[in-house]
Amino acid sequence: MNNLNDRKKCILRAITDDYIDTAEPVGSTTIAKKHKLGISSATIRNEMASLEEDGYLYQPHTSAGRIPSDKGYRYYVDVLLELPRVTSEDNKKISQISDYKKDAIEKTIRRSTKILAELTEYISIAVIPEHRNAVFRHIQLVSLDLRNILVILVVDPGVIENRVLFSPRVFSPIELDEISSYLNQRLRGKKGEALTKTLLNELRNSVPEARDLISCIIDLVQEVLTDNDDEVLVADGLLNLLDQPEFQDLDKTKLVLSMFEDHAALAKVLFGLTQTSGAKVRIGEENKSPELKEFSLVTATYYHNGNNVGTIGVLGPTRMAYGRAISVVNEVALSLSELLELF
Amino acid sequence: MNNLNDRKKCILRAITDDYIDTAEPVGSTTIAKKHKLGISSATIRNEMASLEEDGYLYQPHTSAGRIPSDKGYRYYVDVLLELPRVTSEDNKKISQISDYKKDAIEKTIRRSTKILAELTEYISIAVIPEHRNAVFRHIQLVSLDLRNILVILVVDPGVIENRVLFSPRVFSPIELDEISSYLNQRLRGKKGEALTKTLLNELRNSVPEARDLISCIIDLVQEVLTDNDDEVLVADGLLNLLDQPEFQDLDKTKLVLSMFEDHAALAKVLFGLTQTSGAKVRIGEENKSPELKEFSLVTATYYHNGNNVGTIGVLGPTRMAYGRAISVVNEVALSLSELLELF
DNA sequence: TCTTAGCACTCGTCTCAAACGAGTGCTAAA
DNA sequence: TTTAGCACTCGTTTGAGACGAGTGCTAAGA
């Protein structure tokens, strides 16, 4: 694929840079003037025609300049792009991710997407750790008053779930402690898939006088560990889309934004991004989903204990500032992984 | 203010209903045809001219129909409006508010705004209970492993805060229980303002070997009870605005939506809505803030233990379906209050 | 053989005037 | 007091023409 001569590379890079900058089709004279390549507009025109023939560029209509095609962007990203360093200003902002240290993992990720959206001015999305990989760590029952019992369920990595249960029967703190430690002993380290019916029934019947309470608790544990319909996707900066010149058409834009009302479906689209290290870039048609064919997606995974637990990234027009996006996404994923090591 | 004769009332109501429905200036013939009032378009025209003179209507330009002015909407809401009953379908949706029963109050309110936005198709907003009115209820320290301690702080009404603290010194579960019950005993029922320096210092020095741990805990308590910069405003359905014909102008709409980036400032605008019972309606210019002069705001307060703790409502164009908005907002506020009674 | 100046051509956008039509206010008759 | 009739207003739509950015092609020059 590295089959372009140097001059073609320069021209393709110039056109792509310019188009990313201005959102206007780029003409040969513009290139000749702005980027002093030492060749005339006529020569550039010839090269452009050749690049178009090879599928790197296209014209929206005869009398317009050129726009990079998806193939063009792909070449740009793979071959031509030099990643800019993350500025210290950006780094300052990114470091805000760890500001609140150790609150729930989900909040941390929300904060990260928010920061990512602000930095890139695109839509920022994150897939949060799948609970089904989560492990039971600790449960604690606390008597708030006679009949209200606070259940605290701690799950690795970093999810803490609280629920206040109303119990018709009064339990003494000692009883609650006993129940807690029994459940802890039986459930510690278990994954959702390990919660077999046999086990659950055994637990339910273990303390006859607390059957109802334990039932409720088990439901909660199961709910948290098996992650039915819980939010798996976090998005921020949706409105940034309105600032992009290609989304001035309201109907089109509404269509896109309405995708974000069904987080579950969208998560599926964004899943299957299992990736090794570094940022992954999906450009336009490379996205399987037709709604995303005008979008590019730059994602990176973040880790917990060396395991790939989730994905974070940005979604923007194919005319995306790839360099900056990739740098920033990488940096954010890195910060997030570092922070999660502390959980 | 009840100074319009019956015919004028009918015409004003017809124009307002029609304009709310179509978003197009309403002409005399339209009224004559759609609402069989038994009078000709010419008569309606005369009455319209009179209503315009009195400030209830205006024409966007000479050759157009009429649009209700803010004064016209106000009259419509105060005098002409008959509240529609909430349909059983709506009620079904509203009852989803209590689906998850007793998770944290903030989540409940988020869910409520989401439902409200879906039902009305306007922007839905809520001011969540001010923490400074919150009361310390319970604290619990749980040893997760040797050096990680989970702090659970329960605050009335319905806020549960978790934090994992890393402690260089190892505490036994018994020690942690002792610290918990000491703090519970000293802090139970206290408001943020009751946390004087003297008290806090006394607590800090009460158990010398746990000084650092207690310090961290106290910081957390103070943070939660004094509610520095925590989110006080929740909004949903921002994108609904794009479906309104009066907000097809992207620049204008972006300006409005950007208001929602500074929740704190917006909360101020929406505060000062201390109100008795039932929904409050603010129409167009009645809003102090100039950004909101094209908007109407329908709000109701919700209660906890008989105290007005927060506000929930919808924000839409002045051309709002007031009847439905008021009914639904009232119903949601009611459901929310009922649910909070259980907290 | 490669480069480039020159030029005719294309086609989207901008401009402006004319036609259109929804709605009005006024007048005069019922 | 109501209403049919009509001239008038003014925003919107339509279409023709001018404009111009950018192209491809040709032919001359390096």
XYZ file of C-alpha atoms (C1' of nucleotides) in Angstrom:
746
model
C 0.000 0.000 0.000
C 2.985 2.269 0.283
C 2.716 2.717 -3.444
C 2.647 6.476 -3.818
C 5.650 8.474 -4.862
C 6.842 11.278 -2.635
C 5.173 14.037 -4.564
C 1.819 12.295 -4.458
C 2.263 11.772 -0.737
C 2.931 15.449 -0.187
C -0.096 16.429 -2.208
C -2.368 13.940 -0.498
C -1.161 15.094 2.875
C -1.634 18.732 1.932
C -5.141 18.159 0.650
C -6.115 16.129 3.697
C -4.671 18.630 6.137
C -6.386 21.452 4.362
C -9.708 19.722 4.126
C -9.616 18.727 7.784
C -8.980 22.343 8.526
C -11.514 24.057 6.322
C -14.148 21.464 5.427
C -14.078 22.866 1.880
C -13.041 20.866 -1.175
C -9.426 21.737 -1.877
C -8.376 23.059 -5.273
C -5.046 22.834 -6.983
C -4.237 26.529 -6.682
C -4.923 26.522 -2.970
C -2.365 23.769 -2.528
C 0.159 25.509 -4.747
C -0.162 28.713 -2.772
C -0.373 27.463 0.804
C 2.117 24.648 0.731
C 5.102 25.819 -1.280
C 5.819 22.496 -2.917
C 7.769 24.067 -5.771
C 5.395 22.839 -8.429
C 2.674 24.600 -10.340
C -1.043 24.168 -9.936
C -1.198 22.426 -13.302
C 1.175 19.726 -12.130
C -0.754 19.372 -8.944
C -3.891 19.020 -11.059
C -2.366 16.163 -12.942
C -1.336 14.416 -9.773
C -4.740 15.000 -8.272
C -6.395 13.398 -11.269
C -4.112 10.429 -10.829
C -4.818 10.214 -7.087
C -8.498 10.348 -7.887
C -8.159 7.552 -10.384
C -6.518 5.453 -7.691
C -9.371 6.192 -5.298
C -7.631 8.399 -2.769
C -9.605 11.507 -3.656
C -12.909 12.409 -5.199
C -14.746 15.458 -6.423
C -18.199 16.254 -5.073
C -18.926 17.734 -8.536
C -17.014 18.602 -11.659
C -16.214 22.185 -10.842
C -15.099 21.638 -7.284
C -11.848 20.831 -5.562
C -10.948 17.427 -4.137
C -11.893 15.696 -0.914
C -10.076 12.694 0.523
C -11.995 9.442 0.212
C -12.084 6.906 3.024
C -9.148 5.226 1.308
C -7.365 8.554 1.283
C -7.916 9.073 4.974
C -6.794 5.534 5.646
C -3.531 6.136 3.783
C -3.135 9.438 5.592
C -3.546 7.777 8.965
C -1.395 4.757 8.205
C 1.439 6.359 6.285
C 1.430 10.125 6.307
C 0.398 11.051 9.792
C 2.836 12.233 12.388
C 1.332 12.104 15.845
C 1.522 15.457 17.590
C 2.683 15.409 21.175
C 0.077 16.056 23.785
C 0.526 19.602 25.012
C 1.083 20.321 28.650
C -2.212 22.129 28.690
C -3.971 19.014 27.495
C -2.114 16.937 30.018
C -3.242 19.222 32.763
C -6.823 18.652 31.744
C -6.357 14.929 31.404
C -4.923 14.722 34.873
C -8.295 15.885 36.183
C -9.445 12.353 35.561
C -7.778 11.271 38.762
C -9.010 14.248 40.744
C -11.494 12.402 42.858
C -9.321 9.359 43.207
C -11.339 6.444 44.266
C -14.999 6.954 43.754
C -16.914 4.399 41.737
C -15.363 3.270 38.504
C -18.351 4.343 36.496
C -18.120 7.926 37.662
C -14.468 7.967 36.782
C -15.250 6.864 33.277
C -17.992 9.436 32.941
C -15.511 12.079 33.938
C -13.036 10.766 31.414
C -15.495 10.917 28.534
C -16.446 14.411 29.507
C -12.845 15.519 29.459
C -12.226 13.720 26.199
C -15.187 15.441 24.593
C -13.975 18.822 25.730
C -10.459 18.212 24.496
C -11.312 16.909 21.061
C -14.624 18.681 20.464
C -16.044 15.477 19.083
C -18.475 13.040 20.587
C -16.784 10.970 23.207
C -17.886 7.477 24.092
C -16.798 4.753 26.429
C -17.796 1.189 26.943
C -17.702 0.540 30.637
C -16.366 -2.659 32.098
C -18.655 -5.566 31.547
C -20.079 -6.629 34.829
C -20.134 -10.194 33.728
C -16.400 -10.181 34.158
C -16.855 -8.730 37.596
C -16.110 -10.637 40.744
C -17.927 -10.574 44.053
C -15.729 -8.992 46.654
C -17.676 -8.052 49.709
C -21.157 -7.585 51.044
C -22.165 -5.715 54.130
C -25.567 -5.363 55.762
C -26.094 -2.349 57.928
C -29.100 -1.705 60.079
C -30.193 1.859 59.471
C -33.147 1.699 61.776
C -35.490 -1.030 62.895
C -36.747 -2.145 59.520
C -34.485 -0.481 56.984
C -31.408 -2.375 56.035
C -28.656 -0.934 53.906
C -26.997 -3.432 51.626
C -23.575 -2.580 50.325
C -22.209 -4.746 47.610
C -18.625 -4.304 46.465
C -17.620 -5.834 43.202
C -14.240 -5.910 41.519
C -13.261 -3.849 39.641
C -14.503 -0.798 41.431
C -18.241 -1.060 41.485
C -20.100 -0.355 44.663
C -23.816 -0.848 44.745
C -26.069 0.314 47.530
C -29.668 -0.490 48.139
C -31.897 0.163 51.091
C -34.166 -2.786 51.770
C -37.267 -2.623 53.849
C -37.678 -5.717 55.962
C -40.917 -6.520 57.784
C -38.973 -8.614 60.256
C -36.536 -6.846 62.567
C -32.954 -8.061 62.484
C -30.410 -7.271 65.136
C -27.008 -5.945 64.038
C -25.498 -9.213 65.169
C -27.830 -11.232 62.997
C -27.024 -8.991 60.071
C -23.326 -9.469 60.669
C -23.778 -13.179 60.679
C -25.689 -13.097 57.429
C -23.065 -10.818 55.897
C -20.194 -13.026 56.799
C -21.964 -16.160 55.704
C -22.658 -14.644 52.304
C -19.155 -13.264 52.057
C -17.706 -16.630 52.760
C -19.860 -18.352 50.168
C -19.683 -15.765 47.417
C -16.263 -14.178 47.620
C -14.391 -14.301 44.338
C -17.370 -15.654 42.392
C -18.282 -14.437 38.924
C -21.828 -14.028 37.665
C -21.647 -17.289 35.764
C -20.743 -19.133 38.952
C -24.086 -18.252 40.496
C -25.813 -21.499 39.666
C -29.371 -22.172 40.650
C -28.218 -24.827 43.065
C -25.925 -22.451 44.862
C -28.503 -19.709 45.026
C -31.179 -22.017 46.344
C -28.821 -23.321 48.939
C -28.108 -19.773 50.094
C -31.763 -18.850 50.094
C -32.578 -21.723 52.395
C -29.536 -21.443 54.612
C -31.128 -19.205 57.241
C -34.847 -19.942 57.333
C -35.804 -16.915 59.407
C -34.049 -14.579 56.968
C -35.286 -16.219 53.808
C -36.989 -13.113 52.377
C -34.114 -10.829 53.156
C -31.551 -13.154 51.657
C -33.704 -13.585 48.602
C -33.717 -9.857 47.997
C -30.007 -9.683 48.498
C -29.346 -12.511 46.101
C -31.471 -10.792 43.492
C -29.347 -7.729 43.906
C -26.098 -9.678 43.657
C -27.311 -11.409 40.563
C -28.479 -8.167 39.025
C -25.124 -6.529 39.584
C -22.981 -9.470 38.522
C -24.929 -10.381 35.424
C -25.344 -6.862 34.135
C -28.651 -7.280 32.371
C -29.631 -3.956 30.983
C -27.393 -1.697 32.918
C -25.852 1.117 31.036
C -22.858 -0.221 29.220
C -22.168 2.878 27.202
C -21.331 6.380 28.266
C -21.375 9.279 25.838
C -20.593 12.937 26.139
C -20.295 15.952 23.890
C -23.179 15.004 21.628
C -23.754 18.659 20.945
C -20.252 19.050 19.600
C -21.631 17.499 16.461
C -23.638 20.639 15.793
C -20.434 22.612 15.463
C -19.193 20.485 12.594
C -19.991 22.055 9.235
C -20.973 18.709 7.741
C -23.761 18.390 10.255
C -25.555 21.626 9.647
C -28.309 19.624 8.040
C -30.635 19.159 10.974
C -32.519 16.138 9.751
C -29.382 14.173 9.109
C -27.942 15.228 12.430
C -31.054 14.330 14.365
C -30.935 10.921 12.783
C -27.421 10.418 14.007
C -28.093 11.756 17.470
C -31.126 9.548 17.830
C -28.744 6.608 17.633
C -27.615 7.658 21.068
C -31.021 7.041 22.532
C -30.535 3.345 22.250
C -27.301 2.859 24.093
C -27.544 -0.888 24.011
C -27.715 -1.065 20.225
C -24.966 1.466 19.861
C -22.763 -0.437 22.237
C -23.050 -3.433 19.974
C -21.891 -1.395 17.039
C -18.912 -0.196 18.972
C -18.122 -3.554 20.463
C -15.990 -6.046 18.687
C -13.225 -3.529 18.868
C -11.005 -6.001 20.644
C -7.670 -4.534 19.991
C -4.139 -4.889 21.082
C -2.416 -1.731 22.151
C -2.551 1.819 20.969
C -5.411 3.554 19.279
C -7.541 1.925 16.649
C -9.020 4.021 13.877
C -12.125 3.128 11.925
C -12.836 5.362 8.988
C -16.206 5.875 7.326
C -17.244 2.774 5.434
C -14.984 0.655 7.605
C -17.711 0.900 10.192
C -20.079 -1.959 9.765
C -23.098 0.056 10.716
C -24.519 2.170 7.861
C -25.414 5.054 10.175
C -21.752 5.493 10.884
C -20.540 5.556 7.309
C -19.851 9.275 7.505
C -18.052 8.949 10.809
C -14.686 7.959 12.038
C -14.074 6.337 15.330
C -10.812 6.525 17.244
C -10.692 4.183 20.206
C -8.268 2.787 22.722
C -8.735 0.201 25.403
C -8.053 0.669 29.039
C -6.881 -1.948 31.420
C -7.332 -3.176 34.920
C -4.840 -5.620 36.360
C -3.530 -6.186 32.879
C -6.964 -7.138 31.572
C -8.612 -5.252 28.790
C -11.794 -4.163 30.532
C -13.233 -1.401 28.385
C -12.908 0.952 25.458
C -12.884 4.721 25.273
C -12.728 6.948 22.241
C -14.163 9.660 20.083
C -16.618 9.703 17.244
C -16.420 12.481 14.689
C -16.784 13.176 11.006
C -14.411 11.335 8.708
C -12.871 14.766 8.312
C -11.394 14.349 11.729
C -8.212 15.777 13.152
C -6.808 12.267 13.388
C -3.465 13.211 14.817
C -4.812 15.049 17.775
C -7.621 12.582 18.290
C -5.292 9.621 18.398
C -2.826 11.314 20.727
C -5.465 12.475 23.148
C -7.430 9.236 23.157
C -4.273 7.277 23.832
C -3.289 9.566 26.643
C -6.703 9.415 28.263
C -6.835 5.622 28.038
C -3.414 5.496 29.601
C -4.367 7.787 32.463
C -7.501 5.807 33.040
C -5.608 2.536 33.160
C -3.126 3.983 35.598
C -5.902 5.216 37.810
C -7.694 1.896 37.743
C -4.585 0.126 38.964
C -5.326 1.745 42.311
C -8.787 0.220 42.554
C -57.728 40.466 34.091
C -60.802 38.424 33.273
C -61.777 41.244 30.988
C -62.469 39.507 27.701
C -65.935 38.738 26.483
C -66.827 35.176 25.665
C -66.335 35.489 21.956
C -62.884 36.934 22.389
C -62.045 34.131 24.779
C -63.120 31.517 22.260
C -61.096 33.130 19.534
C -58.008 33.515 21.689
C -58.295 29.935 22.794
C -58.756 28.742 19.204
C -55.773 30.709 17.952
C -53.576 29.529 20.791
C -54.580 25.904 20.424
C -54.002 26.080 16.723
C -50.680 27.791 16.989
C -49.471 25.361 19.621
C -50.431 22.631 17.239
C -49.045 23.926 13.967
C -46.420 26.542 14.854
C -47.800 28.633 11.984
C -49.402 32.051 12.432
C -53.162 31.521 12.491
C -55.432 33.356 10.074
C -59.051 34.297 10.435
C -60.327 31.837 7.846
C -58.529 28.941 9.483
C -60.312 29.684 12.732
C -63.662 30.071 11.005
C -63.282 26.741 9.290
C -61.725 24.561 11.973
C -63.611 25.767 15.023
C -67.229 26.226 14.009
C -67.864 29.300 16.099
C -70.836 30.384 13.990
C -69.260 33.653 12.965
C -67.590 34.668 9.747
C -63.946 35.227 9.146
C -64.557 38.954 8.838
C -65.969 39.134 12.347
C -63.086 37.073 13.618
C -60.757 39.492 11.886
C -62.292 42.399 13.738
C -61.965 40.626 17.054
C -58.422 39.654 16.267
C -57.533 43.259 15.563
C -58.996 44.165 18.912
C -57.138 41.369 20.712
C -53.959 42.545 19.065
C -54.588 46.103 20.221
C -54.924 44.791 23.767
C -51.663 42.923 23.463
C -52.856 39.334 23.448
C -51.801 38.668 19.882
C -49.364 39.973 17.365
C -48.539 39.607 13.713
C -45.036 38.674 12.677
C -45.699 40.770 9.568
C -48.620 42.499 7.879
C -49.725 39.715 5.636
C -49.522 36.932 8.170
C -51.904 35.407 10.683
C -51.710 36.003 14.408
C -49.531 34.499 17.107
C -50.262 34.687 20.825
C -48.022 37.073 22.732
C -46.658 36.205 26.160
C -49.632 38.056 27.583
C -51.900 35.925 25.410
C -50.319 32.708 26.639
C -50.563 33.921 30.209
C -54.293 34.562 29.799
C -54.661 31.195 28.101
C -52.946 29.411 30.977
C -54.682 31.350 33.744
C -58.190 31.549 32.377
C -58.818 29.458 29.312
C -56.934 26.276 29.941
C -58.648 23.089 30.984
C -56.144 20.576 32.274
C -56.334 17.285 30.410
C -56.352 14.176 32.535
C -53.200 12.126 32.476
C -53.833 9.107 30.290
C -53.370 5.640 31.636
C -50.571 5.170 29.148
C -48.773 8.164 30.611
C -49.393 6.912 34.096
C -47.879 3.615 33.219
C -44.739 5.358 32.097
C -44.672 7.599 35.128
C -44.914 4.609 37.418
C -41.552 3.486 36.060
C -40.077 6.139 38.303
C -40.481 3.788 41.239
C -39.235 0.760 39.371
C -35.963 0.449 41.156
C -37.405 1.456 44.430
C -34.744 2.589 46.744
C -31.513 3.297 45.022
C -29.890 6.640 45.570
C -32.134 9.656 45.399
C -30.103 11.236 42.651
C -30.568 8.283 40.348
C -34.269 8.368 41.001
C -34.414 11.970 39.967
C -32.379 11.305 36.866
C -34.831 8.625 35.930
C -37.704 10.997 36.539
C -36.309 13.691 34.282
C -35.708 11.141 31.586
C -39.288 9.967 31.752
C -40.557 13.523 31.840
C -38.557 14.399 28.749
C -39.899 11.396 26.911
C -43.466 12.160 27.845
C -43.488 15.836 27.003
C -40.877 15.913 24.270
C -39.427 19.037 25.784
C -36.280 19.563 27.773
C -36.726 18.255 31.252
C -34.840 19.630 34.219
C -34.686 19.028 37.914
C -33.005 20.719 40.803
C -31.886 18.017 43.163
C -32.110 18.299 46.917
C -29.573 20.650 48.359
C -27.145 18.715 50.413
C -26.859 21.500 52.870
C -30.275 20.524 54.099
C -29.111 16.965 54.399
C -28.683 15.210 57.681
C -26.057 12.694 58.729
C -27.681 9.325 59.226
C -25.110 6.589 59.334
C -21.514 5.774 58.639
C -19.991 2.369 58.259
C -16.372 1.361 57.828
C -15.720 -1.937 56.151
C -12.367 -3.597 55.828
C -12.023 -4.760 52.261
C -8.571 -6.149 52.679
C -5.630 -5.293 54.857
C -5.180 -1.698 53.873
C -8.290 -0.786 51.894
C -11.195 0.499 53.878
C -14.604 1.105 52.387
C -16.425 4.054 53.860
C -20.182 4.147 53.433
C -21.900 7.346 54.360
C -25.675 7.496 54.424
C -27.292 10.890 54.443
C -30.951 11.810 54.626
C -32.720 12.131 52.306
C -31.516 9.207 50.266
C -27.885 9.908 49.471
C -25.366 7.167 49.858
C -21.742 7.956 49.321
C -19.008 5.359 49.028
C -15.313 5.853 49.041
C -12.469 3.406 49.290
C -9.666 4.736 51.455
C -6.179 3.392 51.472
C -4.751 3.300 54.941
C -1.066 2.700 55.610
C -1.921 1.420 59.065
C -3.850 -1.833 59.330
C -7.101 -1.705 61.294
C -8.883 -4.746 62.568
C -12.609 -5.066 61.857
C -13.259 -4.537 65.534
C -11.346 -1.299 65.571
C -13.256 -0.139 62.529
C -16.541 -0.965 64.195
C -15.547 1.029 67.201
C -14.645 4.012 65.088
C -17.894 3.695 63.140
C -20.054 3.631 66.204
C -18.188 6.464 67.829
C -18.695 8.644 64.768
C -22.305 7.575 64.453
C -22.963 8.506 67.987
C -21.380 11.932 67.613
C -22.693 12.856 64.212
C -26.128 11.307 63.881
C -28.782 13.841 62.936
C -26.291 16.645 62.318
C -26.552 19.043 59.409
C -23.604 20.456 57.511
C -23.784 23.746 59.397
C -23.489 21.901 62.704
C -20.042 20.653 61.787
C -18.130 23.298 63.682
C -14.369 23.378 63.739
C -14.376 22.588 67.409
C -16.444 19.477 66.888
C -14.376 18.304 63.970
C -11.122 18.831 65.808
C -12.441 16.959 68.785
C -13.357 14.037 66.544
C -10.031 14.118 64.794
C -8.166 13.822 68.065
C -10.483 11.340 69.690
C -8.586 8.230 68.628
C -4.921 9.133 68.266
C -3.901 5.953 66.464
C -6.618 6.530 63.828
C -6.040 10.220 63.393
C -5.299 10.056 59.665
C -8.163 7.767 58.877
C -10.670 9.832 60.812
C -9.374 12.944 59.150
C -10.082 11.512 55.745
C -13.508 10.414 56.825
C -14.372 13.788 58.223
C -13.317 15.418 54.987
C -15.698 13.126 53.174
C -18.560 13.858 55.565
C -17.985 17.537 55.222
C -17.797 17.300 51.450
C -21.075 15.448 51.241
C -22.961 17.545 53.764
C -21.838 20.900 52.484
C -22.327 20.190 48.835
C -19.679 22.385 47.367
C -19.872 22.138 43.648
C -21.730 18.921 43.257
C -24.216 18.729 40.459
C -27.345 20.455 41.541
C -29.114 20.324 38.233
C -30.157 17.404 36.111
C -31.350 17.803 32.538
C -32.600 15.412 29.932
C -34.073 15.546 26.459
C -31.890 18.411 25.265
C -32.151 17.070 21.769
C -35.909 17.353 21.845
C -35.326 21.007 21.170
C -34.166 20.167 17.673
C -37.598 18.815 16.863
C -39.274 22.114 17.576
C -39.840 24.143 14.414
C -38.828 27.378 16.127
C -35.390 25.958 16.777
C -34.426 24.971 13.285
C -31.985 27.847 13.323
C -28.854 26.082 14.414
C -26.955 29.057 15.735
C -29.752 30.149 17.980
C -30.278 26.601 19.163
C -26.633 26.045 19.884
C -26.637 29.197 21.957
C -29.479 27.865 24.027
C -28.016 24.418 24.413
C -24.695 25.833 25.486
C -26.501 27.219 28.513
C -26.702 23.653 29.671
C -22.961 23.362 29.870
C -22.877 25.540 32.906
C -25.256 23.755 35.176
C -24.452 25.923 38.124
C -25.429 29.145 36.382
C -28.535 27.589 34.959
C -29.555 26.311 38.351
C -29.498 29.871 39.613
C -31.843 30.943 36.859
C -34.213 28.179 37.729
C -33.961 28.680 41.456
C -36.111 31.136 43.257
C -39.033 29.128 42.121
C -40.132 28.635 45.697
C -43.704 27.820 45.195
C -46.628 26.516 47.099
C -48.434 23.616 45.535
C -49.256 22.676 41.970
C -47.349 23.615 38.875
C -45.873 27.015 38.284
C -45.682 28.391 34.767
C -43.228 31.003 33.603
C -43.839 32.298 30.134
C -41.298 33.959 27.868
C -40.375 37.378 29.172
C -41.451 36.400 32.652
C -38.164 34.591 32.885
C -35.579 36.915 34.295
C -32.807 35.545 32.178
C -32.690 36.954 28.647
C -31.629 33.617 27.147
C -34.935 32.186 28.224
C -37.177 34.862 26.794
C -38.383 32.557 24.066
C -39.007 29.726 26.503
C -41.621 28.687 28.926
C -40.900 26.773 32.058
C -43.403 24.553 33.813
C -42.232 23.384 37.205
C -43.493 21.700 40.310
C -41.814 21.011 43.606
C -41.412 17.643 45.171
C -41.360 16.900 48.836
C -39.670 14.785 51.410
C -41.165 14.515 54.875
C -43.332 17.467 54.055
C -40.348 19.623 53.153
C -39.974 21.170 49.748
C -36.646 19.666 48.731
C -36.420 20.176 44.994
C -38.013 21.238 41.748
C -38.722 19.322 38.577
C -40.168 20.553 35.314
C -39.934 21.089 31.619
C -38.509 23.798 29.448
C -39.937 24.338 25.994
C -40.831 27.032 23.516
C -43.464 29.533 24.623
C -45.603 27.687 22.109
C -45.851 24.862 24.559
C -48.656 22.378 25.060
C -49.303 23.869 28.468
C -52.173 21.616 29.400
C -50.292 18.432 28.911
C -47.075 19.833 30.325
C -48.747 20.976 33.536
C -50.634 17.721 34.012
C -47.605 15.556 33.431
C -45.222 17.641 35.504
C -47.658 17.624 38.393
C -48.088 13.913 38.173
C -44.369 13.258 38.033
C -43.701 15.533 40.996
C -46.406 13.732 42.909
C -45.005 10.300 42.109
C -41.577 11.451 43.065
C -42.761 12.814 46.402
C -44.605 9.610 47.127
C -41.532 7.591 46.346
C -39.316 9.766 48.510
C -41.569 9.202 51.476
C -40.159 5.700 51.531
C -36.589 6.885 51.846
C 9.719 13.278 -21.089
C 8.084 16.254 -17.653
C 6.282 20.773 -16.469
C 3.397 24.639 -16.962
C 0.819 28.640 -19.054
C -3.410 29.384 -21.271
C -8.038 28.654 -22.168
C -12.563 26.684 -22.854
C -15.843 24.356 -20.160
C -18.663 22.793 -16.117
C -21.622 23.454 -12.596
C -22.940 25.001 -8.050
C -24.178 29.350 -5.942
C -25.677 34.043 -5.814
C -28.748 37.766 -7.339
C -32.730 39.845 -8.731
C -37.203 40.381 -10.527
C -41.620 38.484 -11.367
C -45.415 35.551 -9.989
C -47.887 33.676 -6.196
C -50.757 33.450 -2.377
C -52.109 33.769 2.414
C -53.927 37.005 5.103
C -55.218 41.504 6.177
C -58.106 46.062 6.704
C -61.623 48.698 4.838
C -66.085 49.610 2.719
C -70.657 49.074 1.945
C -74.691 46.360 2.038
C -77.761 43.257 4.760
C -73.708 44.332 14.337
C -72.354 41.125 10.919
C -70.453 39.839 6.659
C -69.365 39.597 1.575
C -66.241 41.685 -1.480
C -62.055 43.619 -2.796
C -57.749 46.071 -2.976
C -53.470 45.853 -0.756
C -49.302 44.007 1.703
C -45.515 41.335 2.063
C -43.031 36.997 2.693
C -42.035 33.047 -0.197
C -41.265 30.610 -4.349
C -39.520 30.288 -9.013
C -36.554 30.889 -12.771
C -33.213 33.164 -15.648
C -28.824 35.151 -15.883
C -24.295 36.433 -14.041
C -20.457 34.842 -11.444
C -16.599 32.304 -10.227
C -13.974 28.454 -8.438
C -11.995 24.730 -10.252
C -11.218 21.479 -13.758
C -9.173 18.971 -18.064
C -6.947 19.538 -22.218
C -3.620 21.408 -25.440
C 0.525 23.061 -26.815
C 4.788 25.254 -25.927
C 9.001 25.310 -23.141
C 12.756 23.074 -20.202
